[in-house]
Amino acid sequence: MIWNEQMECMSREEMTKLQDERLVKLVKYVYDNVEYYRNKMDKCGVKPEDIKGICDITKLPYTTKDDLRDTYPFGLFAAPHSDIVRIHASSGTTGKATVVGYTQNDIDMWSECVARCMSMAGVTKDDIIQVAYGYGLFTGGLGAHYGAERLGAMVVPMSTGNSKKLTTMMVDFGATAIACTPSYLLHLSEVLRDEGLIDKIKLKAAICGAEPWTEKMRHEIETRLNITAHDIYGLSEIMGPGVACDCKEHAGLHICEDYFYPEIIDAKTLEPVSDGETGELVFTTLTKEGIPLIRYRTKDLTSITREKCKCGRTSARISRFKGRSDDMLIIRGVNVFPSQVEAALINVEEVTPHYMMIVDRENNLDSLEIQVEVDSKYYTDEIKGIEKLTKKIAGVIQSALGISAKIKLMGPNSLKRSEGKAVHVIDNRKLY
Ligand code: DLL
């Protein structure tokens, strides 16, 4: 079934016409309502009337995470606060959150996009879906929840954690679909196996995303659980989950192109690259009211095709992600920048700015160890002192990153100094 055949199967000419109209309207809306964008466009000498359609998009300046940081918290909002019905947030590069706001129309559009994605995974109103992404400021939980409700499915809002309860309910309720990160689903498959529940589940589909994963990992999930697993992509700045998803062909992720105009650029020259070539994905939100973004640089590396898919959809497809062009890590679904650790440690008098983050994956759960070098003035062998300082740093890190980390105190000068660009991360995770 194609959830919204009219929008998902329109001809390239019809799609471009729609995108042209929406872009012209958007640019005027943004210029009139967001001072920051107005100044940015004035600086480049672009006026809304210069934008007559998608062919003029390259005249517009890019937007980056720094723009969101510089205008923290609400500076890029285009709608009045009285029209914003929800806020979400994710990590910024320097510890300040990236805040996004949604009008009711934005929430409706978002739900429509997620419903389309779930439908690509074969989920219908007859399904029972467990949403096991985190609920809260992260867009995963509520985004998947509203999309599943829009589809008319029965939603079980599990959130993350408590895997035993989740697996028991999966069996008791006869859940037929699940939405969670791929690494968490692998972990759940182990819990199901250990509890002897694998043969008792009714699961048929999974909608997994929020972190990079490989085809191999998808096959592993499918085999262990005897289901089909689909790749859903999104980012809070643009909306949340549901920007793109793969259909039963698994031949790339269909973008909800009527709402998000994609470009692929060379991350160094910032020039567009041809279809099929890898580059950085850039999105313009064509209808968003709360926080519309023009040419937002996602930092995600992929390639695009505009060929019609065997499933019948005509929307542009992006290939599985090949990484990011910045240093953002995704640990247990949470975005983490090494610079956040640095900013947090600066406030701890007893330590030096030398640290190393070691990321691992055990039983399909991510772990983070942070090795922190203690200042010689404070270095002690006394266990009580070590415990106290470790606890203090763990608290500082937890509140800065939003996830817990194991802290290992290191003696003065024990961490390797690098001669070139400092290396602060060892990521031992094999995606599979
Ligand atoms: O992760 C939104 C989301 C929630 C997507 C649930 C899918 C499912 P952020 O926290 O803002 O939003 O993180 C966005 O996560 O720029 C990518 O680097 C990465 N990412 C998201 N989905 C995928 C995916 C959500 N399917 C950042 N494959 C993005 C690879 C992904 N990376």
XYZ file of N, CA and C and ligand atoms in Angstrom, residues 65 89-91 133 138-141 144 180-182 207-213 231-237 239-242 244 253 298-300 320-321 323-324 328 330 333-335, ligand 1:
167
model
N 24.496 24.379 11.937
C 24.189 24.241 13.368
C 24.637 25.493 14.134
N 14.633 19.343 21.223
C 16.011 19.847 21.248
C 16.996 18.705 21.116
N 18.137 18.996 20.493
C 19.218 17.997 20.486
C 20.537 18.717 20.727
N 21.604 17.934 20.855
C 22.888 18.529 21.248
C 23.430 19.491 20.208
N 11.805 4.333 20.960
C 12.753 5.460 20.932
C 12.481 6.250 22.206
N 14.207 14.561 22.759
C 14.603 13.833 21.549
C 13.356 13.625 20.683
N 13.519 13.766 19.368
C 12.350 13.700 18.477
C 11.867 12.274 18.191
N 12.704 11.266 18.521
C 12.391 9.893 18.125
C 11.059 9.375 18.664
N 10.870 9.454 19.983
C 9.685 8.865 20.616
C 8.392 9.507 20.137
N 7.736 9.202 16.222
C 7.229 7.891 15.796
C 5.803 7.689 16.313
N 12.620 1.595 16.955
C 13.696 1.858 17.915
C 15.017 1.933 17.162
N 16.102 2.231 17.859
C 17.398 2.265 17.169
C 17.790 0.825 16.798
N 18.538 0.654 15.701
C 18.927 -0.708 15.306
C 19.766 -1.415 16.367
N 11.133 -0.383 12.338
C 11.469 0.891 11.701
C 12.606 1.473 12.537
N 13.814 1.316 11.994
C 15.004 1.621 12.794
C 15.785 2.796 12.220
N 16.271 3.651 13.098
C 17.098 4.765 12.638
C 17.678 5.518 13.808
N 18.038 6.770 13.582
C 18.632 7.677 14.565
C 20.130 7.461 14.742
N 20.676 6.427 14.100
C 22.119 6.177 14.188
C 22.545 5.411 12.926
N 23.830 5.474 12.575
C 24.270 4.747 11.382
C 24.222 3.239 11.603
N 23.873 2.511 10.572
C 23.905 1.035 10.616
C 24.126 0.530 9.209
N 14.974 1.284 7.249
C 15.876 2.351 7.686
C 15.137 3.686 7.620
N 14.928 4.309 8.755
C 14.255 5.620 8.775
C 15.274 6.688 9.172
N 15.220 7.820 8.462
C 16.208 8.878 8.690
C 15.503 10.182 9.036
N 16.191 11.000 9.768
C 15.678 12.339 10.047
C 16.601 13.044 11.003
N 16.356 14.323 11.193
C 17.132 15.091 12.162
C 16.242 16.172 12.725
N 16.475 16.504 13.993
C 15.551 17.403 14.679
C 15.490 18.769 14.007
N 16.617 19.259 13.501
C 16.618 20.592 12.895
C 15.605 20.663 11.751
N 13.079 18.271 11.213
C 11.768 17.823 11.679
C 11.886 16.775 12.785
N 12.686 15.726 12.523
C 12.755 14.568 13.403
C 12.717 13.347 12.495
N 12.376 12.157 13.017
C 12.310 10.986 12.133
C 11.257 11.198 11.058
N 11.471 10.556 9.878
C 10.432 10.626 8.853
C 10.793 11.503 7.668
N 13.041 10.626 5.570
C 13.205 9.625 4.510
C 13.157 8.224 5.116
N 16.629 5.381 0.520
C 15.563 5.927 1.370
C 14.793 7.006 0.604
N 23.350 19.231 6.726
C 23.142 18.170 7.730
C 24.446 17.562 8.218
N 25.503 17.682 7.412
C 26.809 17.029 7.670
C 26.760 15.527 7.392
N 25.601 15.005 7.029
C 25.490 13.573 6.705
C 25.920 13.335 5.261
N 22.145 4.655 1.789
C 22.483 4.472 3.206
C 23.652 5.415 3.551
N 23.649 5.951 4.762
C 24.631 6.994 5.085
C 26.051 6.455 5.179
N 28.526 8.176 6.660
C 29.226 8.835 7.748
C 28.851 10.297 7.805
N 29.614 11.060 8.587
C 29.360 12.486 8.730
C 30.633 13.257 8.424
N 30.569 14.604 15.120
C 29.478 14.204 16.012
C 29.411 12.678 16.151
N 27.174 9.375 17.757
C 25.830 9.051 18.241
C 25.986 7.865 19.190
N 21.927 6.526 20.779
C 20.931 7.372 20.114
C 21.079 8.855 20.407
N 21.995 9.210 21.314
C 22.141 10.617 21.692
C 23.326 11.227 20.937
N 23.129 12.422 20.395
C 24.210 13.090 19.660
C 25.208 13.686 20.649
O 18.008 11.056 15.337
C 15.844 11.726 14.513
C 15.451 10.297 14.348
C 14.815 9.636 15.375
C 15.703 9.646 13.167
C 14.403 8.325 15.216
C 15.300 8.315 12.968
C 14.661 7.674 14.007
P 18.801 13.906 15.861
O 18.895 13.468 17.272
O 18.726 15.352 15.563
O 17.529 13.291 15.196
O 20.034 13.264 15.093
C 20.170 13.429 13.715
O 21.259 11.281 13.480
O 22.017 13.962 11.241
C 22.293 11.523 11.366
O 23.670 11.794 11.573
C 21.819 10.514 12.403
N 20.773 9.634 11.843
C 19.442 9.704 11.993
N 18.830 8.693 11.344
C 19.817 7.962 10.734
C 19.853 6.805 9.894
C 17.232 11.950 15.048
N 18.760 6.149 9.549
C 21.368 12.685 13.193
N 21.069 6.379 9.463
C 21.454 12.760 11.672
C 22.213 7.031 9.807
C 21.060 8.581 11.062
N 22.236 8.109 10.598
